Amino acid sequence: MENQFGSLIKMLMQCSGIKGRELADVINYDMTYISKWINGTKLPADRNIDTIIELMADCFGRAYSGKDWGGLEIASDNPKASIEGLLRSGYQADRNAENSRFHIEEKRLAFYGDKRKLIKFLREGFRHMSAWSTDKIVIRTTFDLFGFLGHRFKEVINELDRTVIQNVCLSTCMNTEKALEEYSFYCSNILDLIIEHRHVELSLYRINEADPKIIMINDEMYIQIMYEEKEMFAACCSTDRNIVDHSLRYFKSFMEEKELLNELYIF
């Protein structure tokens, strides 16, 4: 996960020539706090962020000479406002990423006994995807995601409209007989996916009903449907790095054996 706020502060310091101690004096914070922000180990508190960003933007804005600062979009007629906007965006992205882990961070693995709650979790997770990747989301499943979400596929995917993500890469599995029987349903969902996003990569694989039902999102989130039968449902999910990495190797072993049915690229 990117440390956008800290990386931005580091770049602004390098481009402006402003040292850590100088910046610490300007915002009236100890240098150790700024080091933690830059390293991504800590974020400023919400109650203080407005003052911190305003003081930083003023400091860096006064140092701006009109030259290129690492490709950052800074208006020469009002550098303070541009820098303030960049800092706010970076901070909000990192705060969203932190919030998107919900209660999983403490438990390492969360369990859901209600499909509706898992879908809600997915929606909230997609809403925070811009904090994980600037413009792309990669969703891979060992089973039929369209069929699993049903009529709620569109509302879940549409959460991405609230982010800056325009590139969607979806690899999912499909039962060809079921797809032919429910042709209009699958076509409708695929068309909605294409229409709503600028770049779409869609890969369809032949389903193997014996495979475990796993969802991997941006190699940052792991979800496994353990049981689904009528009103009975059980799933687990995690964003813990060790669990995700282990699950990713497990996931890839199944996908390597799957038959690719079709690929679609829309740019």
PDB file of C-alpha atoms in Angstrom:
ATOM      1  CA  MET A   1       0.000   0.000   0.000  1.00  0.00           C
ATOM      2  CA  GLU A   2       1.377   3.395  -0.967  1.00  0.00           C
ATOM      3  CA  ASN A   3       2.301   5.991   1.637  1.00  0.00           C
ATOM      4  CA  GLN A   4       1.024   8.924  -0.402  1.00  0.00           C
ATOM      5  CA  PHE A   5       1.037  11.611   2.289  1.00  0.00           C
ATOM      6  CA  GLY A   6       4.547  10.794   3.542  1.00  0.00           C
ATOM      7  CA  SER A   7       5.993  10.346   0.060  1.00  0.00           C
ATOM      8  CA  LEU A   8       4.593  13.728  -0.944  1.00  0.00           C
ATOM      9  CA  ILE A   9       6.134  15.476   2.076  1.00  0.00           C
ATOM     10  CA  LYS A  10       9.488  13.849   1.282  1.00  0.00           C
ATOM     11  CA  MET A  11       9.347  14.972  -2.357  1.00  0.00           C
ATOM     12  CA  LEU A  12       8.342  18.528  -1.411  1.00  0.00           C
ATOM     13  CA  MET A  13      11.248  18.717   1.039  1.00  0.00           C
ATOM     14  CA  GLN A  14      13.714  17.440  -1.548  1.00  0.00           C
ATOM     15  CA  CYS A  15      12.496  19.796  -4.282  1.00  0.00           C
ATOM     16  CA  SER A  16      12.296  22.860  -2.051  1.00  0.00           C
ATOM     17  CA  GLY A  17      15.508  22.203  -0.159  1.00  0.00           C
ATOM     18  CA  ILE A  18      13.678  22.594   3.140  1.00  0.00           C
ATOM     19  CA  LYS A  19      15.151  20.433   5.898  1.00  0.00           C
ATOM     20  CA  GLY A  20      13.204  18.372   8.386  1.00  0.00           C
ATOM     21  CA  ARG A  21      14.079  20.560  11.365  1.00  0.00           C
ATOM     22  CA  GLU A  22      13.053  23.691   9.483  1.00  0.00           C
ATOM     23  CA  LEU A  23       9.693  22.171   8.610  1.00  0.00           C
ATOM     24  CA  ALA A  24       9.268  20.965  12.199  1.00  0.00           C
ATOM     25  CA  ASP A  25       9.774  24.530  13.446  1.00  0.00           C
ATOM     26  CA  VAL A  26       7.223  25.878  10.967  1.00  0.00           C
ATOM     27  CA  ILE A  27       4.443  23.464  11.967  1.00  0.00           C
ATOM     28  CA  ASN A  28       5.514  23.375  15.626  1.00  0.00           C
ATOM     29  CA  TYR A  29       5.972  19.583  15.740  1.00  0.00           C
ATOM     30  CA  ASP A  30       8.886  17.466  16.858  1.00  0.00           C
ATOM     31  CA  MET A  31      11.046  16.075  14.045  1.00  0.00           C
ATOM     32  CA  THR A  32      10.243  12.511  15.130  1.00  0.00           C
ATOM     33  CA  TYR A  33       6.583  13.033  14.160  1.00  0.00           C
ATOM     34  CA  ILE A  34       7.532  14.197  10.678  1.00  0.00           C
ATOM     35  CA  SER A  35       9.835  11.181  10.274  1.00  0.00           C
ATOM     36  CA  LYS A  36       6.942   8.845  11.140  1.00  0.00           C
ATOM     37  CA  TRP A  37       4.678  10.582   8.607  1.00  0.00           C
ATOM     38  CA  ILE A  38       7.340  10.294   5.899  1.00  0.00           C
ATOM     39  CA  ASN A  39       7.981   6.614   6.684  1.00  0.00           C
ATOM     40  CA  GLY A  40       4.261   5.860   6.717  1.00  0.00           C
ATOM     41  CA  THR A  41       4.251   4.460  10.243  1.00  0.00           C
ATOM     42  CA  LYS A  42       1.878   7.113  11.520  1.00  0.00           C
ATOM     43  CA  LEU A  43      -0.599   9.719  10.236  1.00  0.00           C
ATOM     44  CA  PRO A  44      -1.398  13.089  11.852  1.00  0.00           C
ATOM     45  CA  ALA A  45      -4.632  13.136  13.864  1.00  0.00           C
ATOM     46  CA  ASP A  46      -7.731  14.310  11.973  1.00  0.00           C
ATOM     47  CA  ARG A  47      -8.275  17.119  14.475  1.00  0.00           C
ATOM     48  CA  ASN A  48      -4.857  18.633  13.646  1.00  0.00           C
ATOM     49  CA  ILE A  49      -4.507  17.914   9.940  1.00  0.00           C
ATOM     50  CA  ASP A  50      -6.032  21.172   8.654  1.00  0.00           C
ATOM     51  CA  THR A  51      -3.502  23.295  10.570  1.00  0.00           C
ATOM     52  CA  ILE A  52      -0.591  21.032   9.635  1.00  0.00           C
ATOM     53  CA  ILE A  53      -1.422  21.049   5.925  1.00  0.00           C
ATOM     54  CA  GLU A  54      -2.029  24.817   5.849  1.00  0.00           C
ATOM     55  CA  LEU A  55       1.326  25.560   7.500  1.00  0.00           C
ATOM     56  CA  MET A  56       3.169  23.076   5.280  1.00  0.00           C
ATOM     57  CA  ALA A  57       1.553  24.432   2.126  1.00  0.00           C
ATOM     58  CA  ASP A  58       2.492  27.970   3.088  1.00  0.00           C
ATOM     59  CA  CYS A  59       6.093  26.936   3.797  1.00  0.00           C
ATOM     60  CA  PHE A  60       6.555  24.983   0.563  1.00  0.00           C
ATOM     61  CA  GLY A  61       4.549  27.534  -1.451  1.00  0.00           C
ATOM     62  CA  ARG A  62       6.899  30.344  -0.474  1.00  0.00           C
ATOM     63  CA  ALA A  63       9.850  28.208  -1.523  1.00  0.00           C
ATOM     64  CA  TYR A  64       8.378  27.362  -4.940  1.00  0.00           C
ATOM     65  CA  SER A  65      10.305  29.020  -7.777  1.00  0.00           C
ATOM     66  CA  GLY A  66       8.216  27.908 -10.739  1.00  0.00           C
ATOM     67  CA  LYS A  67      10.511  25.030 -11.680  1.00  0.00           C
ATOM     68  CA  ASP A  68       9.353  21.438 -12.045  1.00  0.00           C
ATOM     69  CA  TRP A  69       9.012  19.686  -8.697  1.00  0.00           C
ATOM     70  CA  GLY A  70       9.073  15.986  -9.488  1.00  0.00           C
ATOM     71  CA  GLY A  71       6.172  16.238 -11.939  1.00  0.00           C
ATOM     72  CA  LEU A  72       3.781  17.607  -9.304  1.00  0.00           C
ATOM     73  CA  GLU A  73       1.020  19.828 -10.671  1.00  0.00           C
ATOM     74  CA  ILE A  74       1.684  23.150  -8.988  1.00  0.00           C
ATOM     75  CA  ALA A  75       0.134  26.383 -10.278  1.00  0.00           C
ATOM     76  CA  SER A  76       2.812  29.080 -10.474  1.00  0.00           C
ATOM     77  CA  ASP A  77       0.259  31.820  -9.696  1.00  0.00           C
ATOM     78  CA  ASN A  78      -0.929  30.098  -6.500  1.00  0.00           C
ATOM     79  CA  PRO A  79       1.527  27.376  -5.422  1.00  0.00           C
ATOM     80  CA  LYS A  80       0.252  27.291  -1.841  1.00  0.00           C
ATOM     81  CA  ALA A  81      -3.268  26.280  -2.920  1.00  0.00           C
ATOM     82  CA  SER A  82      -1.926  23.600  -5.281  1.00  0.00           C
ATOM     83  CA  ILE A  83       0.348  22.114  -2.639  1.00  0.00           C
ATOM     84  CA  GLU A  84      -2.420  22.224  -0.054  1.00  0.00           C
ATOM     85  CA  GLY A  85      -4.692  20.280  -2.409  1.00  0.00           C
ATOM     86  CA  LEU A  86      -2.006  17.659  -3.061  1.00  0.00           C
ATOM     87  CA  LEU A  87      -1.350  17.193   0.653  1.00  0.00           C
ATOM     88  CA  ARG A  88      -5.052  16.863   1.432  1.00  0.00           C
ATOM     89  CA  SER A  89      -5.538  14.269  -1.319  1.00  0.00           C
ATOM     90  CA  GLY A  90      -2.548  12.273  -0.128  1.00  0.00           C
ATOM     91  CA  TYR A  91      -3.664  12.372   3.484  1.00  0.00           C
ATOM     92  CA  GLN A  92      -7.230  11.350   2.617  1.00  0.00           C
ATOM     93  CA  ALA A  93      -6.003   8.443   0.484  1.00  0.00           C
ATOM     94  CA  ASP A  94      -3.862   7.130   3.330  1.00  0.00           C
ATOM     95  CA  ARG A  95      -6.650   7.643   5.865  1.00  0.00           C
ATOM     96  CA  ASN A  96      -9.081   5.768   3.593  1.00  0.00           C
ATOM     97  CA  ALA A  97      -6.591   2.919   3.273  1.00  0.00           C
ATOM     98  CA  GLU A  98      -6.273   2.757   7.037  1.00  0.00           C
ATOM     99  CA  ASN A  99     -10.052   2.808   7.532  1.00  0.00           C
ATOM    100  CA  SER A 100     -10.651   0.223   4.811  1.00  0.00           C
ATOM    101  CA  ARG A 101      -9.051  -2.450   6.957  1.00  0.00           C
ATOM    102  CA  PHE A 102     -12.028  -2.165   9.318  1.00  0.00           C
ATOM    103  CA  HIS A 103     -11.681  -4.552  12.274  1.00  0.00           C
ATOM    104  CA  ILE A 104      -9.642  -7.095  10.305  1.00  0.00           C
ATOM    105  CA  GLU A 105      -6.290  -5.570  11.289  1.00  0.00           C
ATOM    106  CA  GLU A 106      -6.727  -6.596  14.918  1.00  0.00           C
ATOM    107  CA  LYS A 107      -8.116 -10.061  14.247  1.00  0.00           C
ATOM    108  CA  ARG A 108      -6.023 -10.800  11.139  1.00  0.00           C
ATOM    109  CA  LEU A 109      -8.949 -12.840   9.836  1.00  0.00           C
ATOM    110  CA  ALA A 110     -12.601 -11.799   9.850  1.00  0.00           C
ATOM    111  CA  PHE A 111     -15.562 -14.164   9.458  1.00  0.00           C
ATOM    112  CA  TYR A 112     -18.976 -13.497   7.947  1.00  0.00           C
ATOM    113  CA  GLY A 113     -22.042 -15.642   8.474  1.00  0.00           C
ATOM    114  CA  ASP A 114     -24.270 -13.376   6.394  1.00  0.00           C
ATOM    115  CA  LYS A 115     -23.823 -12.931   2.633  1.00  0.00           C
ATOM    116  CA  ARG A 116     -25.358  -9.448   2.749  1.00  0.00           C
ATOM    117  CA  LYS A 117     -22.720  -8.309   5.235  1.00  0.00           C
ATOM    118  CA  LEU A 118     -19.926  -9.698   3.075  1.00  0.00           C
ATOM    119  CA  ILE A 119     -21.291  -7.829   0.056  1.00  0.00           C
ATOM    120  CA  LYS A 120     -21.415  -4.669   2.167  1.00  0.00           C
ATOM    121  CA  PHE A 121     -17.780  -5.285   3.098  1.00  0.00           C
ATOM    122  CA  LEU A 122     -16.933  -5.633  -0.605  1.00  0.00           C
ATOM    123  CA  ARG A 123     -18.695  -2.369  -1.434  1.00  0.00           C
ATOM    124  CA  GLU A 124     -16.834  -0.502   1.293  1.00  0.00           C
ATOM    125  CA  GLY A 125     -13.563  -2.099   0.240  1.00  0.00           C
ATOM    126  CA  PHE A 126     -14.061  -1.028  -3.393  1.00  0.00           C
ATOM    127  CA  ARG A 127     -14.881   2.469  -2.189  1.00  0.00           C
ATOM    128  CA  HIS A 128     -11.382   2.670  -0.687  1.00  0.00           C
ATOM    129  CA  MET A 129      -9.543   1.114  -3.624  1.00  0.00           C
ATOM    130  CA  SER A 130      -8.105   4.471  -4.743  1.00  0.00           C
ATOM    131  CA  ALA A 131      -5.941   4.310  -1.632  1.00  0.00           C
ATOM    132  CA  TRP A 132      -4.461   1.012  -2.818  1.00  0.00           C
ATOM    133  CA  SER A 133      -3.870   1.870  -6.450  1.00  0.00           C
ATOM    134  CA  THR A 134      -3.974   5.197  -8.219  1.00  0.00           C
ATOM    135  CA  ASP A 135      -6.001   4.093 -11.210  1.00  0.00           C
ATOM    136  CA  LYS A 136      -6.312   0.291 -11.437  1.00  0.00           C
ATOM    137  CA  ILE A 137      -8.072  -2.515  -9.632  1.00  0.00           C
ATOM    138  CA  VAL A 138      -7.396  -6.208 -10.275  1.00  0.00           C
ATOM    139  CA  ILE A 139     -10.138  -8.639  -9.219  1.00  0.00           C
ATOM    140  CA  ARG A 140      -9.511 -12.370  -9.622  1.00  0.00           C
ATOM    141  CA  THR A 141     -11.803 -15.206  -8.594  1.00  0.00           C
ATOM    142  CA  THR A 142     -11.780 -19.004  -8.822  1.00  0.00           C
ATOM    143  CA  PHE A 143     -15.562 -19.031  -9.265  1.00  0.00           C
ATOM    144  CA  ASP A 144     -18.377 -17.125 -11.008  1.00  0.00           C
ATOM    145  CA  LEU A 145     -18.391 -13.632  -9.489  1.00  0.00           C
ATOM    146  CA  PHE A 146     -21.340 -12.551 -11.649  1.00  0.00           C
ATOM    147  CA  GLY A 147     -23.440 -15.438 -10.394  1.00  0.00           C
ATOM    148  CA  PHE A 148     -22.342 -14.993  -6.784  1.00  0.00           C
ATOM    149  CA  LEU A 149     -23.299 -11.309  -6.639  1.00  0.00           C
ATOM    150  CA  GLY A 150     -26.345 -11.662  -8.886  1.00  0.00           C
ATOM    151  CA  HIS A 151     -28.308  -8.430  -9.325  1.00  0.00           C
ATOM    152  CA  ARG A 152     -25.966  -6.737  -6.830  1.00  0.00           C
ATOM    153  CA  PHE A 153     -22.938  -7.010  -9.133  1.00  0.00           C
ATOM    154  CA  LYS A 154     -23.632  -3.611 -10.667  1.00  0.00           C
ATOM    155  CA  GLU A 155     -24.033  -1.779  -7.339  1.00  0.00           C
ATOM    156  CA  VAL A 156     -20.816  -3.328  -5.986  1.00  0.00           C
ATOM    157  CA  ILE A 157     -18.758  -2.471  -9.082  1.00  0.00           C
ATOM    158  CA  ASN A 158     -20.309   1.008  -9.249  1.00  0.00           C
ATOM    159  CA  GLU A 159     -18.604   1.835  -5.945  1.00  0.00           C
ATOM    160  CA  LEU A 160     -15.486   2.275  -8.072  1.00  0.00           C
ATOM    161  CA  ASP A 161     -17.167   5.309  -9.671  1.00  0.00           C
ATOM    162  CA  ARG A 162     -16.564   7.169  -6.405  1.00  0.00           C
ATOM    163  CA  THR A 163     -12.812   6.669  -6.807  1.00  0.00           C
ATOM    164  CA  VAL A 164     -10.227   7.733  -9.381  1.00  0.00           C
ATOM    165  CA  ILE A 165     -10.008   4.169 -10.723  1.00  0.00           C
ATOM    166  CA  GLN A 166     -10.607   3.886 -14.463  1.00  0.00           C
ATOM    167  CA  ASN A 167      -8.797   0.615 -15.206  1.00  0.00           C
ATOM    168  CA  VAL A 168     -10.596  -2.565 -14.194  1.00  0.00           C
ATOM    169  CA  CYS A 169      -9.042  -5.995 -14.660  1.00  0.00           C
ATOM    170  CA  LEU A 170     -11.474  -8.825 -13.884  1.00  0.00           C
ATOM    171  CA  SER A 171     -10.621 -12.517 -14.141  1.00  0.00           C
ATOM    172  CA  THR A 172     -13.490 -14.795 -13.206  1.00  0.00           C
ATOM    173  CA  CYS A 173     -14.854 -18.238 -13.967  1.00  0.00           C
ATOM    174  CA  MET A 174     -18.013 -19.219 -15.754  1.00  0.00           C
ATOM    175  CA  ASN A 175     -20.263 -22.210 -16.290  1.00  0.00           C
ATOM    176  CA  THR A 176     -20.902 -21.965 -20.040  1.00  0.00           C
ATOM    177  CA  GLU A 177     -24.224 -23.819 -19.875  1.00  0.00           C
ATOM    178  CA  LYS A 178     -25.510 -21.504 -17.154  1.00  0.00           C
ATOM    179  CA  ALA A 179     -24.235 -18.476 -19.080  1.00  0.00           C
ATOM    180  CA  LEU A 180     -26.225 -19.519 -22.149  1.00  0.00           C
ATOM    181  CA  GLU A 181     -29.348 -20.070 -20.066  1.00  0.00           C
ATOM    182  CA  GLU A 182     -28.996 -16.647 -18.432  1.00  0.00           C
ATOM    183  CA  TYR A 183     -27.515 -14.875 -21.436  1.00  0.00           C
ATOM    184  CA  SER A 184     -29.183 -11.494 -20.862  1.00  0.00           C
ATOM    185  CA  PHE A 185     -28.037 -11.355 -17.221  1.00  0.00           C
ATOM    186  CA  TYR A 186     -24.374 -11.936 -18.067  1.00  0.00           C
ATOM    187  CA  CYS A 187     -24.415  -9.624 -21.092  1.00  0.00           C
ATOM    188  CA  SER A 188     -26.034  -6.852 -19.065  1.00  0.00           C
ATOM    189  CA  ASN A 189     -23.412  -7.033 -16.312  1.00  0.00           C
ATOM    190  CA  ILE A 190     -20.497  -7.184 -18.752  1.00  0.00           C
ATOM    191  CA  LEU A 191     -21.847  -4.199 -20.700  1.00  0.00           C
ATOM    192  CA  ASP A 192     -22.323  -2.190 -17.487  1.00  0.00           C
ATOM    193  CA  LEU A 193     -18.715  -2.949 -16.545  1.00  0.00           C
ATOM    194  CA  ILE A 194     -17.453  -1.776 -19.952  1.00  0.00           C
ATOM    195  CA  ILE A 195     -19.603   1.350 -20.150  1.00  0.00           C
ATOM    196  CA  GLU A 196     -18.755   2.636 -16.672  1.00  0.00           C
ATOM    197  CA  HIS A 197     -14.964   2.362 -16.949  1.00  0.00           C
ATOM    198  CA  ARG A 198     -12.439   3.651 -19.463  1.00  0.00           C
ATOM    199  CA  HIS A 199     -10.187   0.577 -19.630  1.00  0.00           C
ATOM    200  CA  VAL A 200     -11.473  -2.949 -19.012  1.00  0.00           C
ATOM    201  CA  GLU A 201      -9.642  -6.269 -19.203  1.00  0.00           C
ATOM    202  CA  LEU A 202     -12.003  -9.217 -18.809  1.00  0.00           C
ATOM    203  CA  SER A 203     -10.772 -12.826 -18.719  1.00  0.00           C
ATOM    204  CA  LEU A 204     -13.259 -15.695 -18.502  1.00  0.00           C
ATOM    205  CA  TYR A 205     -12.214 -19.191 -17.424  1.00  0.00           C
ATOM    206  CA  ARG A 206     -14.087 -22.474 -17.362  1.00  0.00           C
ATOM    207  CA  ILE A 207     -15.339 -23.106 -13.848  1.00  0.00           C
ATOM    208  CA  ASN A 208     -14.401 -26.124 -11.783  1.00  0.00           C
ATOM    209  CA  GLU A 209     -17.081 -26.557  -9.134  1.00  0.00           C
ATOM    210  CA  ALA A 210     -14.668 -28.533  -6.948  1.00  0.00           C
ATOM    211  CA  ASP A 211     -12.270 -25.593  -6.546  1.00  0.00           C
ATOM    212  CA  PRO A 212     -12.421 -23.452  -3.385  1.00  0.00           C
ATOM    213  CA  LYS A 213     -14.207 -20.134  -3.885  1.00  0.00           C
ATOM    214  CA  ILE A 214     -11.553 -17.448  -3.546  1.00  0.00           C
ATOM    215  CA  ILE A 215     -11.509 -13.741  -4.388  1.00  0.00           C
ATOM    216  CA  MET A 216      -8.226 -11.822  -4.589  1.00  0.00           C
ATOM    217  CA  ILE A 217      -8.349  -8.029  -4.930  1.00  0.00           C
ATOM    218  CA  ASN A 218      -5.190  -6.113  -5.916  1.00  0.00           C
ATOM    219  CA  ASP A 219      -3.193  -8.773  -4.056  1.00  0.00           C
ATOM    220  CA  GLU A 220      -4.185  -6.780  -0.957  1.00  0.00           C
ATOM    221  CA  MET A 221      -7.417  -8.492   0.081  1.00  0.00           C
ATOM    222  CA  TYR A 222      -8.266 -12.191   0.344  1.00  0.00           C
ATOM    223  CA  ILE A 223     -11.821 -13.524   0.607  1.00  0.00           C
ATOM    224  CA  GLN A 224     -12.901 -17.166   0.662  1.00  0.00           C
ATOM    225  CA  ILE A 225     -16.465 -18.424   0.537  1.00  0.00           C
ATOM    226  CA  MET A 226     -16.383 -21.505   2.724  1.00  0.00           C
ATOM    227  CA  TYR A 227     -20.049 -22.494   2.618  1.00  0.00           C
ATOM    228  CA  GLU A 228     -23.173 -21.325   0.776  1.00  0.00           C
ATOM    229  CA  GLU A 229     -26.386 -23.326   0.803  1.00  0.00           C
ATOM    230  CA  LYS A 230     -29.819 -21.700   0.903  1.00  0.00           C
ATOM    231  CA  GLU A 231     -29.852 -19.586   4.095  1.00  0.00           C
ATOM    232  CA  MET A 232     -26.548 -20.978   5.359  1.00  0.00           C
ATOM    233  CA  PHE A 233     -23.443 -18.932   4.569  1.00  0.00           C
ATOM    234  CA  ALA A 234     -19.856 -18.687   5.818  1.00  0.00           C
ATOM    235  CA  ALA A 235     -16.898 -16.671   4.513  1.00  0.00           C
ATOM    236  CA  CYS A 236     -13.601 -15.345   5.785  1.00  0.00           C
ATOM    237  CA  CYS A 237     -11.489 -12.419   4.624  1.00  0.00           C
ATOM    238  CA  SER A 238      -8.245 -10.711   5.465  1.00  0.00           C
ATOM    239  CA  THR A 239      -5.933  -7.858   4.500  1.00  0.00           C
ATOM    240  CA  ASP A 240      -3.111  -9.181   6.678  1.00  0.00           C
ATOM    241  CA  ARG A 241       0.036  -9.298   4.534  1.00  0.00           C
ATOM    242  CA  ASN A 242       1.129 -12.801   5.605  1.00  0.00           C
ATOM    243  CA  ILE A 243      -2.331 -14.296   5.097  1.00  0.00           C
ATOM    244  CA  VAL A 244      -2.795 -12.586   1.720  1.00  0.00           C
ATOM    245  CA  ASP A 245       0.623 -13.715   0.434  1.00  0.00           C
ATOM    246  CA  HIS A 246      -0.018 -17.318   1.522  1.00  0.00           C
ATOM    247  CA  SER A 247      -3.504 -17.278  -0.028  1.00  0.00           C
ATOM    248  CA  LEU A 248      -2.163 -15.783  -3.254  1.00  0.00           C
ATOM    249  CA  ARG A 249       0.158 -18.754  -3.790  1.00  0.00           C
ATOM    250  CA  TYR A 250      -2.750 -21.086  -3.044  1.00  0.00           C
ATOM    251  CA  PHE A 251      -4.954 -19.127  -5.472  1.00  0.00           C
ATOM    252  CA  LYS A 252      -2.417 -19.192  -8.322  1.00  0.00           C
ATOM    253  CA  SER A 253      -2.068 -22.976  -8.116  1.00  0.00           C
ATOM    254  CA  PHE A 254      -5.751 -23.332  -9.011  1.00  0.00           C
ATOM    255  CA  MET A 255      -5.786 -20.673 -11.731  1.00  0.00           C
ATOM    256  CA  GLU A 256      -2.822 -22.221 -13.582  1.00  0.00           C
ATOM    257  CA  GLU A 257      -4.915 -25.308 -14.353  1.00  0.00           C
ATOM    258  CA  LYS A 258      -8.012 -23.467 -15.579  1.00  0.00           C
ATOM    259  CA  GLU A 259      -9.050 -23.324 -19.231  1.00  0.00           C
ATOM    260  CA  LEU A 260      -9.262 -19.792 -20.637  1.00  0.00           C
ATOM    261  CA  LEU A 261     -12.554 -19.317 -22.495  1.00  0.00           C
ATOM    262  CA  ASN A 262     -12.242 -15.734 -23.681  1.00  0.00           C
ATOM    263  CA  GLU A 263     -10.412 -12.454 -23.164  1.00  0.00           C
ATOM    264  CA  LEU A 264     -11.751  -8.971 -23.785  1.00  0.00           C
ATOM    265  CA  TYR A 265      -9.766  -5.716 -23.812  1.00  0.00           C
ATOM    266  CA  ILE A 266     -11.530  -2.357 -24.020  1.00  0.00           C
ATOM    267  CA  PHE A 267      -9.368   0.792 -24.204  1.00  0.00           C
TER     268      PHE A 267
END
